[in-house]
Coordinates of C-alpha atoms and ligand atoms in Angstrom, one line a residue:
Chain A
X1 CA 114.8 69.7 91.3
X2 CA 113.3 69.6 87.7
X3 CA 111.1 66.8 88.4
X4 CA 109.9 66.1 84.7
X5 CA 113.5 66.2 83.5
X6 CA 114.6 63.9 86.3
X7 CA 111.9 61.2 85.3
X8 CA 112.3 61.6 81.4
X9 CA 116.2 60.8 82.2
X10 CA 115.3 57.8 84.1
X11 CA 112.4 56.8 82.1
X12 CA 115.0 56.7 79.1
X13 CA 117.6 54.4 81.2
X14 CA 115.4 52.2 82.1
X15 CA 113.2 52.3 78.7
X16 CA 116.8 51.8 76.7
X17 CA 116.9 48.6 79.1
X18 CA 113.8 47.6 77.7
X19 CA 114.8 48.1 74.1
X20 CA 117.3 45.8 74.5
X21 CA 115.5 42.9 75.4
X22 CA 112.5 43.6 73.3
X23 CA 114.9 43.3 70.3
X24 CA 114.5 39.6 71.4
X25 CA 111.4 39.4 71.3
X26 CA 110.8 40.8 68.3
X27 CA 113.5 39.2 66.0
X28 CA 112.3 35.5 67.2
X29 CA 108.8 36.6 66.8
X30 CA 109.6 38.3 63.4
X31 CA 111.0 35.3 61.8
X32 CA 109.1 32.6 63.3
X33 CA 106.3 34.4 65.0
X34 CA 106.8 33.0 68.4
X35 CA 106.5 34.7 71.6
X36 CA 109.7 33.4 73.3
X37 CA 108.6 33.6 76.7
X38 CA 111.8 31.9 77.9
X39 CA 113.7 35.0 76.5
X40 CA 113.2 37.4 80.5
X41 CA 114.6 34.3 81.8
X42 CA 117.7 33.9 79.5
X43 CA 118.1 37.9 80.8
X44 CA 117.9 36.7 84.8
X45 CA 120.7 34.2 83.7
X46 CA 122.8 36.7 81.9
X47 CA 122.1 39.0 85.3
X48 CA 123.3 35.8 87.6
X49 CA 125.9 35.1 85.7
X50 CA 127.6 38.1 85.4
X51 CA 126.8 38.7 89.5
X52 CA 128.5 35.7 90.3
X53 CA 131.3 36.6 88.0
X54 CA 131.6 40.3 89.0
X55 CA 131.4 38.9 92.8
X56 CA 134.4 36.5 92.5
X57 CA 136.6 39.3 90.5
X58 CA 135.4 42.3 93.6
X59 CA 136.3 39.9 96.2
X60 CA 139.8 39.8 95.1
X61 CA 139.7 44.0 95.5
X62 CA 139.2 44.6 92.4
X63 CA 136.7 47.7 91.4
X64 CA 135.7 49.8 88.6
X65 CA 134.1 49.2 85.0
X66 CA 136.5 46.7 83.8
X67 CA 134.7 44.2 86.1
X68 CA 131.4 44.6 85.1
X69 CA 132.7 44.5 81.7
X70 CA 134.5 40.9 82.6
X71 CA 131.0 40.2 83.7
X72 CA 129.4 41.1 80.5
X73 CA 131.5 39.2 78.7
X74 CA 131.3 35.9 80.3
X75 CA 127.5 36.3 80.5
X76 CA 127.1 36.9 76.5
X77 CA 128.4 33.6 75.4
X78 CA 126.6 31.7 78.4
X79 CA 123.3 33.1 77.1
X80 CA 124.2 32.9 73.4
X81 CA 124.6 28.6 74.6
X82 CA 121.3 29.2 76.6
X83 CA 119.2 30.4 73.7
X84 CA 120.5 28.1 71.1
X85 CA 120.0 25.5 73.2
X86 CA 116.5 26.7 73.9
X87 CA 116.0 27.1 70.4
X88 CA 117.1 23.5 69.7
X89 CA 115.2 21.8 72.4
X90 CA 112.0 23.3 73.0
X91 CA 111.2 24.7 69.8
X92 CA 113.3 23.3 66.4
X93 CA 111.1 19.9 67.3
X94 CA 107.6 21.8 67.1
X95 CA 108.9 24.1 64.0
X96 CA 105.7 22.5 62.1
X97 CA 103.3 22.0 65.0
X98 CA 100.6 23.7 65.6
X99 CA 101.3 27.7 67.2
X100 CA 99.8 26.4 71.0
X101 CA 102.7 23.6 71.0
X102 CA 106.3 26.1 70.9
X103 CA 104.2 28.3 73.1
X104 CA 103.4 25.8 75.8
X105 CA 107.2 24.8 75.7
X106 CA 108.5 28.3 76.1
X107 CA 106.4 28.8 79.4
X108 CA 107.6 25.4 80.0
X109 CA 111.4 26.5 79.7
X110 CA 110.6 29.7 81.4
X111 CA 109.8 27.7 84.6
X112 CA 112.4 24.9 84.5
X113 CA 115.1 28.1 83.9
X114 CA 113.6 29.5 86.9
X115 CA 114.0 26.8 89.1
X116 CA 117.3 25.9 88.1
X117 CA 118.7 29.5 88.7
X118 CA 116.9 29.1 92.3
X119 CA 118.9 26.1 92.6
X120 CA 122.0 27.3 91.8
X121 CA 121.7 30.6 92.9
X122 CA 119.1 30.4 95.7
X123 CA 115.8 32.1 96.3
X124 CA 116.8 35.5 97.7
X125 CA 117.4 38.4 96.2
X126 CA 121.5 39.1 95.7
X127 CA 123.2 41.9 96.1
X128 CA 125.6 43.0 93.1
X129 CA 128.8 44.1 94.6
X130 CA 129.6 47.7 94.8
X131 CA 132.5 47.6 92.5
X132 CA 131.8 51.4 91.3
X133 CA 132.0 55.1 92.3
X134 CA 129.2 56.1 90.2
X135 CA 129.8 60.1 90.3
X136 CA 126.7 62.8 89.0
X137 CA 126.3 64.9 87.0
X138 CA 124.1 68.0 86.8
X139 CA 122.2 68.8 84.0
X140 CA 119.5 71.8 84.1
X141 CA 117.8 71.1 87.8
X142 CA 118.4 66.8 87.4
X143 CA 121.3 64.4 88.1
X144 CA 122.3 61.5 85.4
X145 CA 124.6 59.1 87.2
X146 CA 127.4 57.5 85.5
X147 CA 125.8 54.0 85.1
X148 CA 122.6 55.5 83.6
X149 CA 125.4 57.4 81.1
X150 CA 126.7 54.0 80.4
X151 CA 123.9 52.2 80.4
X152 CA 122.1 54.7 77.6
X153 CA 125.7 54.6 75.7
X154 CA 125.9 50.8 75.8
X155 CA 122.3 50.1 74.5
X156 CA 122.7 52.5 71.7
X157 CA 125.7 51.1 70.4
X158 CA 124.1 47.9 70.5
X159 CA 121.0 48.9 69.0
X160 CA 122.7 50.9 66.3
X161 CA 124.7 47.5 65.9
X162 CA 121.8 45.3 65.6
X163 CA 120.3 47.2 63.2
X164 CA 123.0 47.7 61.2
X165 CA 123.7 43.7 60.9
X166 CA 119.6 43.6 60.1
X167 CA 119.3 45.8 57.6
X168 CA 123.2 46.6 55.9
X169 CA 124.4 43.1 55.6
X170 CA 124.2 39.5 53.9
X171 CA 123.2 37.9 56.5
X172 CA 120.4 40.7 58.4
X173 CA 119.3 40.8 54.6
X174 CA 119.2 36.5 55.1
X175 CA 117.1 37.0 57.8
X176 CA 114.3 39.1 56.8
X177 CA 114.0 36.9 53.8
X178 CA 113.6 34.5 55.9
X179 CA 111.1 35.9 58.2
X180 CA 109.2 36.9 55.2
X181 CA 109.2 33.8 52.8
X182 CA 110.9 30.8 54.9
X183 CA 110.8 28.0 51.5
X184 CA 111.5 30.4 48.9
X185 CA 114.3 32.0 51.1
X186 CA 115.7 28.0 50.6
X187 CA 115.1 28.2 47.3
X188 CA 117.6 30.9 47.6
X189 CA 120.2 28.9 49.3
X190 CA 119.6 30.1 52.6
X191 CA 119.5 27.4 55.2
X192 CA 116.7 29.0 57.2
X193 CA 117.6 27.1 60.4
X194 CA 120.9 28.3 60.6
X195 CA 119.5 31.7 60.1
X196 CA 117.1 31.1 62.8
X197 CA 119.3 30.1 65.5
X198 CA 121.5 33.0 64.7
X199 CA 118.6 35.4 65.7
X200 CA 118.4 33.5 68.7
X201 CA 122.3 33.9 69.1
X202 CA 121.8 37.7 68.7
X203 CA 118.5 38.1 71.0
X204 CA 120.4 36.2 73.6
X205 CA 123.6 38.2 73.5
X206 CA 121.8 41.3 73.8
X207 CA 119.7 39.4 76.8
X208 CA 123.0 39.4 78.1
X209 CA 124.2 42.8 78.2
X210 CA 120.9 43.7 79.3
X211 CA 120.8 41.8 82.3
X212 CA 124.1 42.5 83.7
X213 CA 123.2 46.2 83.0
X214 CA 120.2 46.3 85.4
X215 CA 121.9 44.3 88.2
X216 CA 124.6 46.8 88.0
X217 CA 121.6 49.8 88.0
X218 CA 119.2 48.4 90.3
X219 CA 121.7 46.6 92.8
X220 CA 120.0 43.5 93.0
X221 CA 118.9 40.0 90.8
X222 CA 117.1 36.5 91.7
X223 CA 116.0 33.6 89.9
X224 CA 112.5 35.6 89.5
X225 CA 113.4 39.0 88.0
X226 CA 113.0 37.8 84.6
X227 CA 109.7 37.8 84.4
X228 CA 108.7 41.4 85.4
X229 CA 111.5 42.6 83.0
X230 CA 109.9 40.4 79.8
X231 CA 106.7 41.0 80.4
X232 CA 107.5 44.7 80.5
X233 CA 110.3 44.3 77.5
X234 CA 107.5 42.1 75.3
X235 CA 104.6 44.5 76.4
X236 CA 107.2 47.5 74.5
X237 CA 107.8 45.3 71.4
X238 CA 104.4 44.8 71.0
X239 CA 103.6 48.3 71.7
X240 CA 106.4 49.5 68.7
X241 CA 104.9 46.5 66.8
X242 CA 106.1 42.8 67.3
X243 CA 108.4 41.9 64.6
X244 CA 110.2 45.5 63.8
X245 CA 113.2 46.5 65.3
X246 CA 112.7 50.8 65.1
X247 CA 108.9 49.2 67.0
X248 CA 111.2 47.3 70.0
X249 CA 114.0 50.3 70.6
X250 CA 110.5 53.3 70.3
X251 CA 108.5 50.9 72.3
X252 CA 110.8 50.5 75.0
X253 CA 112.1 53.9 75.3
X254 CA 108.1 55.4 75.8
X255 CA 107.4 52.8 78.0
X256 CA 110.3 53.6 80.3
X257 CA 109.4 57.6 80.1
X258 CA 105.6 56.4 80.8
X259 CA 106.2 54.5 83.9
X260 CA 108.9 57.1 85.6
X261 CA 106.6 60.1 84.7
X262 CA 103.7 58.1 85.8
X263 CA 105.6 57.2 89.5
X264 CA 106.6 60.9 89.4
X265 CA 103.1 62.6 88.9
X266 CA 100.6 59.8 89.6
X267 CA 100.6 60.8 93.4
X268 CA 100.4 64.3 92.8
X269 CA 98.2 64.4 90.2
X270 CA 95.5 62.2 91.9
X271 CA 96.3 63.9 95.3
X272 CA 97.5 60.5 97.0
X273 CA 94.6 58.6 95.6
X274 CA 97.1 56.6 93.2
X275 CA 100.3 56.3 94.1
X276 CA 103.2 55.9 92.4
X277 CA 103.0 51.9 92.7
X278 CA 100.1 52.6 89.7
X279 CA 102.6 53.1 87.4
X280 CA 102.9 49.5 85.9
X281 CA 99.1 49.8 85.4
X282 CA 100.0 52.9 83.7
X283 CA 102.3 51.5 81.3
X284 CA 99.5 48.5 80.5
X285 CA 97.0 51.2 79.7
X286 CA 98.6 52.5 77.1
X287 CA 99.6 49.4 75.5
X288 CA 95.9 48.5 75.4
X289 CA 95.2 52.3 74.2
X290 CA 97.5 52.1 71.3
X291 CA 96.3 48.8 70.2
X292 CA 93.0 49.7 70.1
X293 CA 93.8 52.0 67.9
X294 CA 96.6 50.3 65.6
X295 CA 96.3 47.7 66.5
X296 CA 100.1 46.3 64.3
X297 CA 101.5 48.8 67.3
X298 CA 103.4 52.1 66.7
X299 CA 105.9 51.2 64.2
X300 CA 104.4 48.1 62.7
X301 CA 103.0 47.6 59.1
X302 CA 99.6 46.8 58.7
X303 CA 99.1 43.2 57.8
X304 CA 102.0 40.7 59.0
X305 CA 105.0 42.8 59.8
X306 CA 107.8 41.2 60.2
X307 CA 111.3 42.2 60.2
Chain B
X1 CA 122.9 15.6 23.9
X2 CA 123.6 14.9 27.7
X3 CA 121.0 14.5 29.8
X4 CA 121.0 17.2 33.1
X5 CA 117.5 16.0 34.6
X6 CA 116.0 12.6 34.7
X7 CA 112.8 11.8 36.5
X8 CA 112.0 8.6 36.9
X9 CA 108.0 6.9 38.6
X10 CA 108.4 10.2 40.4
X11 CA 105.4 10.4 43.2
X12 CA 103.7 13.5 44.9
X13 CA 101.4 13.1 47.9
X14 CA 99.4 15.4 49.9
X15 CA 98.3 13.1 53.3
X16 CA 96.3 10.7 51.3
X17 CA 95.9 12.4 47.6
X18 CA 98.5 11.4 45.1
X19 CA 98.6 14.4 43.3
X20 CA 101.6 13.0 40.8
X21 CA 101.5 9.5 39.9
X22 CA 104.8 7.8 39.0
X23 CA 105.6 10.3 35.7
X24 CA 109.0 9.9 34.0
X25 CA 110.6 12.8 32.3
X26 CA 113.7 14.2 31.0
X27 CA 115.3 17.2 29.8
X28 CA 118.8 17.6 28.0
X29 CA 121.1 20.0 28.4
X30 CA 120.4 23.6 26.6
X31 CA 116.6 22.0 25.7
X32 CA 113.5 24.5 26.7
X33 CA 110.5 21.9 27.6
X34 CA 107.5 22.6 28.7
X35 CA 104.9 20.6 31.0
X36 CA 101.5 21.5 30.0
X37 CA 98.2 20.5 31.6
X38 CA 95.0 22.0 32.8
X39 CA 94.3 23.2 36.0
X40 CA 95.1 20.6 39.1
X41 CA 97.0 18.3 36.5
X42 CA 100.0 18.2 39.3
X43 CA 102.3 20.5 37.3
X44 CA 102.9 22.8 40.6
X45 CA 103.0 19.5 42.6
X46 CA 106.1 18.2 40.1
X47 CA 108.0 21.1 39.7
X48 CA 107.8 21.8 43.6
X49 CA 109.4 18.5 44.0
X50 CA 112.3 18.9 41.5
X51 CA 113.2 22.1 43.5
X52 CA 113.4 20.3 46.8
X53 CA 110.0 22.4 48.2
X54 CA 108.3 19.0 48.2
X55 CA 110.0 15.9 49.1
X56 CA 108.5 13.4 46.8
X57 CA 106.5 10.3 48.3
X58 CA 108.9 8.2 45.8
X59 CA 110.7 8.3 42.8
X60 CA 113.8 9.0 41.3
X61 CA 115.3 12.8 40.3
X62 CA 118.5 13.1 39.2
X63 CA 120.3 16.0 38.2
X64 CA 123.5 15.6 36.0
X65 CA 123.1 11.7 37.4
X66 CA 123.6 12.2 41.0
X67 CA 120.6 11.8 42.9
X68 CA 118.2 14.8 44.7
X69 CA 115.7 13.4 46.6
X70 CA 117.3 13.9 49.5
X71 CA 119.5 16.7 49.4
X72 CA 117.8 19.6 51.8
X73 CA 116.5 22.8 50.1
X74 CA 119.4 25.3 50.3
X75 CA 121.8 23.5 48.7
X76 CA 119.7 22.7 45.2
X77 CA 120.8 26.0 43.8
X78 CA 124.3 25.6 44.1
X79 CA 124.1 22.4 42.3
X80 CA 122.8 24.6 39.7
X81 CA 118.6 24.8 39.9
X82 CA 116.7 27.8 40.7
X83 CA 112.6 28.3 40.6
X84 CA 111.0 30.6 39.7
X85 CA 107.4 29.6 42.1
X86 CA 104.2 30.0 41.3
X87 CA 102.8 33.0 42.4
X88 CA 106.4 34.6 41.9
X89 CA 107.1 34.6 45.6
X90 CA 109.2 37.6 46.1
X91 CA 110.1 38.8 49.3
X92 CA 107.6 42.1 49.7
X93 CA 109.8 44.3 52.2
X94 CA 112.7 43.7 50.4
X95 CA 113.5 46.2 48.2
X96 CA 113.9 44.6 44.2
X97 CA 117.5 45.3 44.7
X98 CA 117.7 43.0 47.7
X99 CA 115.7 40.7 45.9
X100 CA 118.5 40.3 43.1
X101 CA 120.8 40.1 45.6
X102 CA 118.9 37.0 47.3
X103 CA 119.0 35.4 44.1
X104 CA 122.9 35.4 44.6
X105 CA 122.9 34.7 47.8
X106 CA 125.4 31.4 47.8
X107 CA 128.1 33.3 45.2
X108 CA 131.2 34.5 45.9
X109 CA 132.1 35.9 42.0
X110 CA 131.4 39.4 42.9
X111 CA 132.3 40.5 39.0
X112 CA 130.2 38.0 37.8
X113 CA 127.3 39.0 39.8
X114 CA 127.6 42.7 38.8
X115 CA 127.4 40.9 35.3
X116 CA 124.4 39.1 35.7
X117 CA 122.8 42.0 37.5
X118 CA 123.2 44.6 34.4
X119 CA 122.1 41.4 32.2
X120 CA 119.1 41.6 34.2
X121 CA 118.6 45.5 34.3
X122 CA 119.0 45.3 30.6
X123 CA 116.2 42.3 30.3
X124 CA 113.9 44.3 32.9
X125 CA 114.6 47.7 32.6
X126 CA 111.5 48.6 35.0
X127 CA 113.0 46.6 37.5
X128 CA 116.2 49.4 37.1
X129 CA 113.9 51.9 37.4
X130 CA 112.4 50.6 40.9
X131 CA 115.4 49.3 42.3
X132 CA 114.6 50.8 45.5
X133 CA 111.1 50.0 45.8
X134 CA 109.9 47.3 47.8
X135 CA 108.8 44.1 46.1
X136 CA 105.4 44.4 47.5
X137 CA 104.8 47.7 45.7
X138 CA 105.3 46.2 42.1
X139 CA 102.8 45.4 39.9
X140 CA 102.0 41.5 39.4
X141 CA 104.1 41.4 35.9
X142 CA 107.1 43.6 37.3
X143 CA 107.3 41.0 40.5
X144 CA 107.1 38.1 37.8
X145 CA 110.0 40.3 36.6
X146 CA 111.8 40.2 39.8
X147 CA 111.3 36.5 40.3
X148 CA 112.6 35.7 37.2
X149 CA 115.5 38.1 37.8
X150 CA 116.5 36.5 40.6
X151 CA 116.6 33.3 39.6
X152 CA 118.8 34.4 36.3
X153 CA 121.0 35.8 39.8
X154 CA 121.7 32.1 41.0
X155 CA 122.9 31.4 37.4
X156 CA 121.4 28.3 37.1
X157 CA 121.7 25.6 35.1
X158 CA 117.9 24.5 35.3
X159 CA 115.9 27.3 35.2
X160 CA 112.5 26.0 36.4
X161 CA 109.9 28.0 35.4
X162 CA 106.0 27.8 37.1
X163 CA 103.8 29.8 35.4
X164 CA 105.0 32.7 34.5
X165 CA 102.0 34.3 32.4
X166 CA 99.6 34.0 34.9
X167 CA 97.1 36.7 35.6
X168 CA 99.6 39.3 33.3
X169 CA 98.7 41.7 30.9
X170 CA 99.6 40.2 27.3
X171 CA 101.8 43.2 26.7
X172 CA 103.6 41.9 29.7
X173 CA 103.4 38.5 28.9
X174 CA 105.3 38.6 25.4
X175 CA 108.0 40.4 27.4
X176 CA 108.6 37.7 29.9
X177 CA 108.5 35.4 26.8
X178 CA 111.0 36.9 24.9
X179 CA 113.4 37.2 28.0
X180 CA 113.0 33.4 28.6
X181 CA 113.6 32.8 25.0
X182 CA 116.6 34.4 24.9
X183 CA 118.2 33.1 28.0
X184 CA 117.8 29.6 26.3
X185 CA 119.1 30.5 23.5
X186 CA 121.8 31.6 25.1
X187 CA 122.2 28.0 26.5
X188 CA 120.6 27.8 29.4
X189 CA 118.2 24.8 29.8
X190 CA 115.0 25.8 30.8
X191 CA 112.0 23.5 31.9
X192 CA 108.5 26.0 31.6
X193 CA 105.0 25.0 33.5
X194 CA 102.3 27.1 31.6
X195 CA 98.6 26.6 31.3
X196 CA 98.9 29.1 28.4
X197 CA 100.0 26.2 26.0
X198 CA 99.9 28.0 22.7
X199 CA 102.4 29.9 24.2
X200 CA 104.7 27.4 25.6
X201 CA 104.4 25.5 22.6
X202 CA 105.5 28.0 20.3
X203 CA 108.9 28.4 22.7
X204 CA 109.5 25.0 23.6
X205 CA 111.4 22.2 21.6
X206 CA 109.6 19.9 23.3
X207 CA 107.0 19.5 25.5
X208 CA 104.8 17.1 28.6
X209 CA 101.0 17.0 28.5
X210 CA 99.8 16.1 32.5
X211 CA 96.6 15.1 33.4
X212 CA 95.5 13.9 36.7
X213 CA 99.2 13.4 37.8
X214 CA 100.4 11.4 34.7
X215 CA 102.2 12.1 31.9
X216 CA 99.6 11.7 28.7
X217 CA 102.3 12.3 25.7
X218 CA 105.3 13.4 25.0
X219 CA 106.2 14.7 21.7
X220 CA 108.5 17.9 20.0
X221 CA 106.7 21.2 20.5
X222 CA 105.6 21.1 16.7
X223 CA 104.2 18.0 16.8
X224 CA 102.4 18.6 19.8
X225 CA 101.1 22.4 18.1
X226 CA 99.4 19.7 15.2
X227 CA 97.9 17.1 17.2
X228 CA 94.1 17.0 17.3
X229 CA 94.1 15.5 20.5
X230 CA 96.2 18.8 22.1
X231 CA 94.9 21.3 19.5
X232 CA 91.0 20.5 21.4
X233 CA 91.7 20.0 24.7
X234 CA 94.4 22.7 25.1
X235 CA 94.8 25.0 22.0
X236 CA 90.8 25.5 22.1
X237 CA 90.3 24.6 18.4
X238 CA 88.8 22.1 16.7
X239 CA 90.4 19.4 14.6
Ligands
ADP401 N1 98.9 21.5 49.3 C1 98.0 20.6 48.9 N2 97.2 20.4 49.8 C2 96.4 19.1 49.3 N3 96.0 19.4 48.0 C3 97.2 19.7 47.0 C4 97.9 20.5 47.7 N4 98.5 21.5 46.4 C5 98.0 20.7 45.4 N5 97.1 19.6 45.7 C6 96.3 18.9 45.0 O1 96.9 18.1 43.8 C7 96.5 18.3 42.3 C8 97.3 18.6 41.7 O2 97.7 20.2 42.1 P1 98.7 21.0 41.3 O3 100.1 20.4 41.6 O4 99.1 22.4 41.8 O5 98.5 21.4 39.5 P2 98.4 22.3 38.9 O6 99.8 23.0 38.8 O7 99.0 21.5 37.4 O8 97.3 23.5 39.0 C9 95.4 19.1 43.0 O9 94.4 18.2 42.6 C10 95.3 19.9 43.8 O10 94.0 20.0 44.9
MG402 MG1 99.8 25.5 39.1

């Protein structure tokens, strides 16, 4: 078995999920320079809403990707509503406050959402119902599962779609203009508040899909799952250059691959002194290294790069 | 001549500082009016209040007879007001073309927009050459052209310009002023804030002279050019 190839495949899959979540961080940061710490919790809510829906349908004996798809289709509007609500209640009133205020507000929302999720779904790990047969395919000494292929395809399409919207449409142009100079964008007739809300809407939609895919891939979910996932995705966004869409995608994939290679090799390289459980450490070490050498991240422009 | 813009007792404050102290002014349809004054006189504060960037502390701003004071900033362009802000305010990481498209953000008439874009490129061929370039990479003069072109893309009824000559080489100033004069001649109403008083008075029909947040003087541009006080204070000449 080709360990290297296998870990790269696993890393790309995990990384594509990081990337999808990282897009939400980076778009919001790009437009209002706020690290939306509650974003990981939006992913968690997406995963758990998806889980509840999928469980309901699965209990009638239905199986297959259609069931997952319905879970996604319910999770998306739920997370969008949640994201809009968070922006409206926790961030918009603080738009002109010192920068620490919305940050603290974000952490508060994050904790509140975790506790609300614990009330609704309980504190135990919940198992995603087994609705997929998940066949495996062999490619050159490694294995890729159907779930992995679907994740790669879905995240790829969504990232492309996000990029197209931001770079090629009038709406995306207005988003970028608002990020670079909100008051002049206002002069041009852009309702900047609406653009900010739309940014949260897009990020939350992506978070919903990421949540259900994470649940489907790893098979479990609970009210704290958004924390580490959010931290990793935020790391990916910073690694790639926060504010940059391409950076979020690159950072996510890179982080996933490095973590998985670390998990695959750390043990054997160090004769077992450092086990695969140190792969998180490896990921954050790399983040520090990149930031020391290139403070604006891999794809961030020098100075204040935004969307 | 109908009055396009009428300002009554306008006051602008920054915290405790009163930058504009109850000024009155009006602009008729089709006029090119200038507001001159030294650095810190309150010109930018006045203009930004007209454009909606600043909320006036008190006073009235009427455009086509309607009160503007409480309109959200993003609705002003649809009413027909466009500002070329001090410091140009181009979107540095959008291309020249994208910046111009932003100027027409609220418009739906594709053919009219295309015609206006051609017009802008005709006025400023430099912008056409650099249409794919990021605005942040342009020279100061090119950015000023872009800021003016972008405002014109909104086809405003009233064009507000804040020191378009600031920091530019004389040749560039000439290019920009000839375009300003041309759009005025073609019928657009223009309110021009300038520190370069001579140039402004030579282009305008009427002038307001501002000092310490108040309008000191208000006359035809020709009268101003020959007024001893203006000559001494703003044109650097002994009378
Ligand atoms: N953002 C601001 N905060 C506080 N004071 C300001 C601000 N902007 C301008 N001022 C003050 O208001 C006065 C008028 O400034 P401004 O309108 O920029 O004048 P001008 O455009 O004629 O140079 C000046 O005394 C200036 O220091
Ligand atoms: Mg000024």
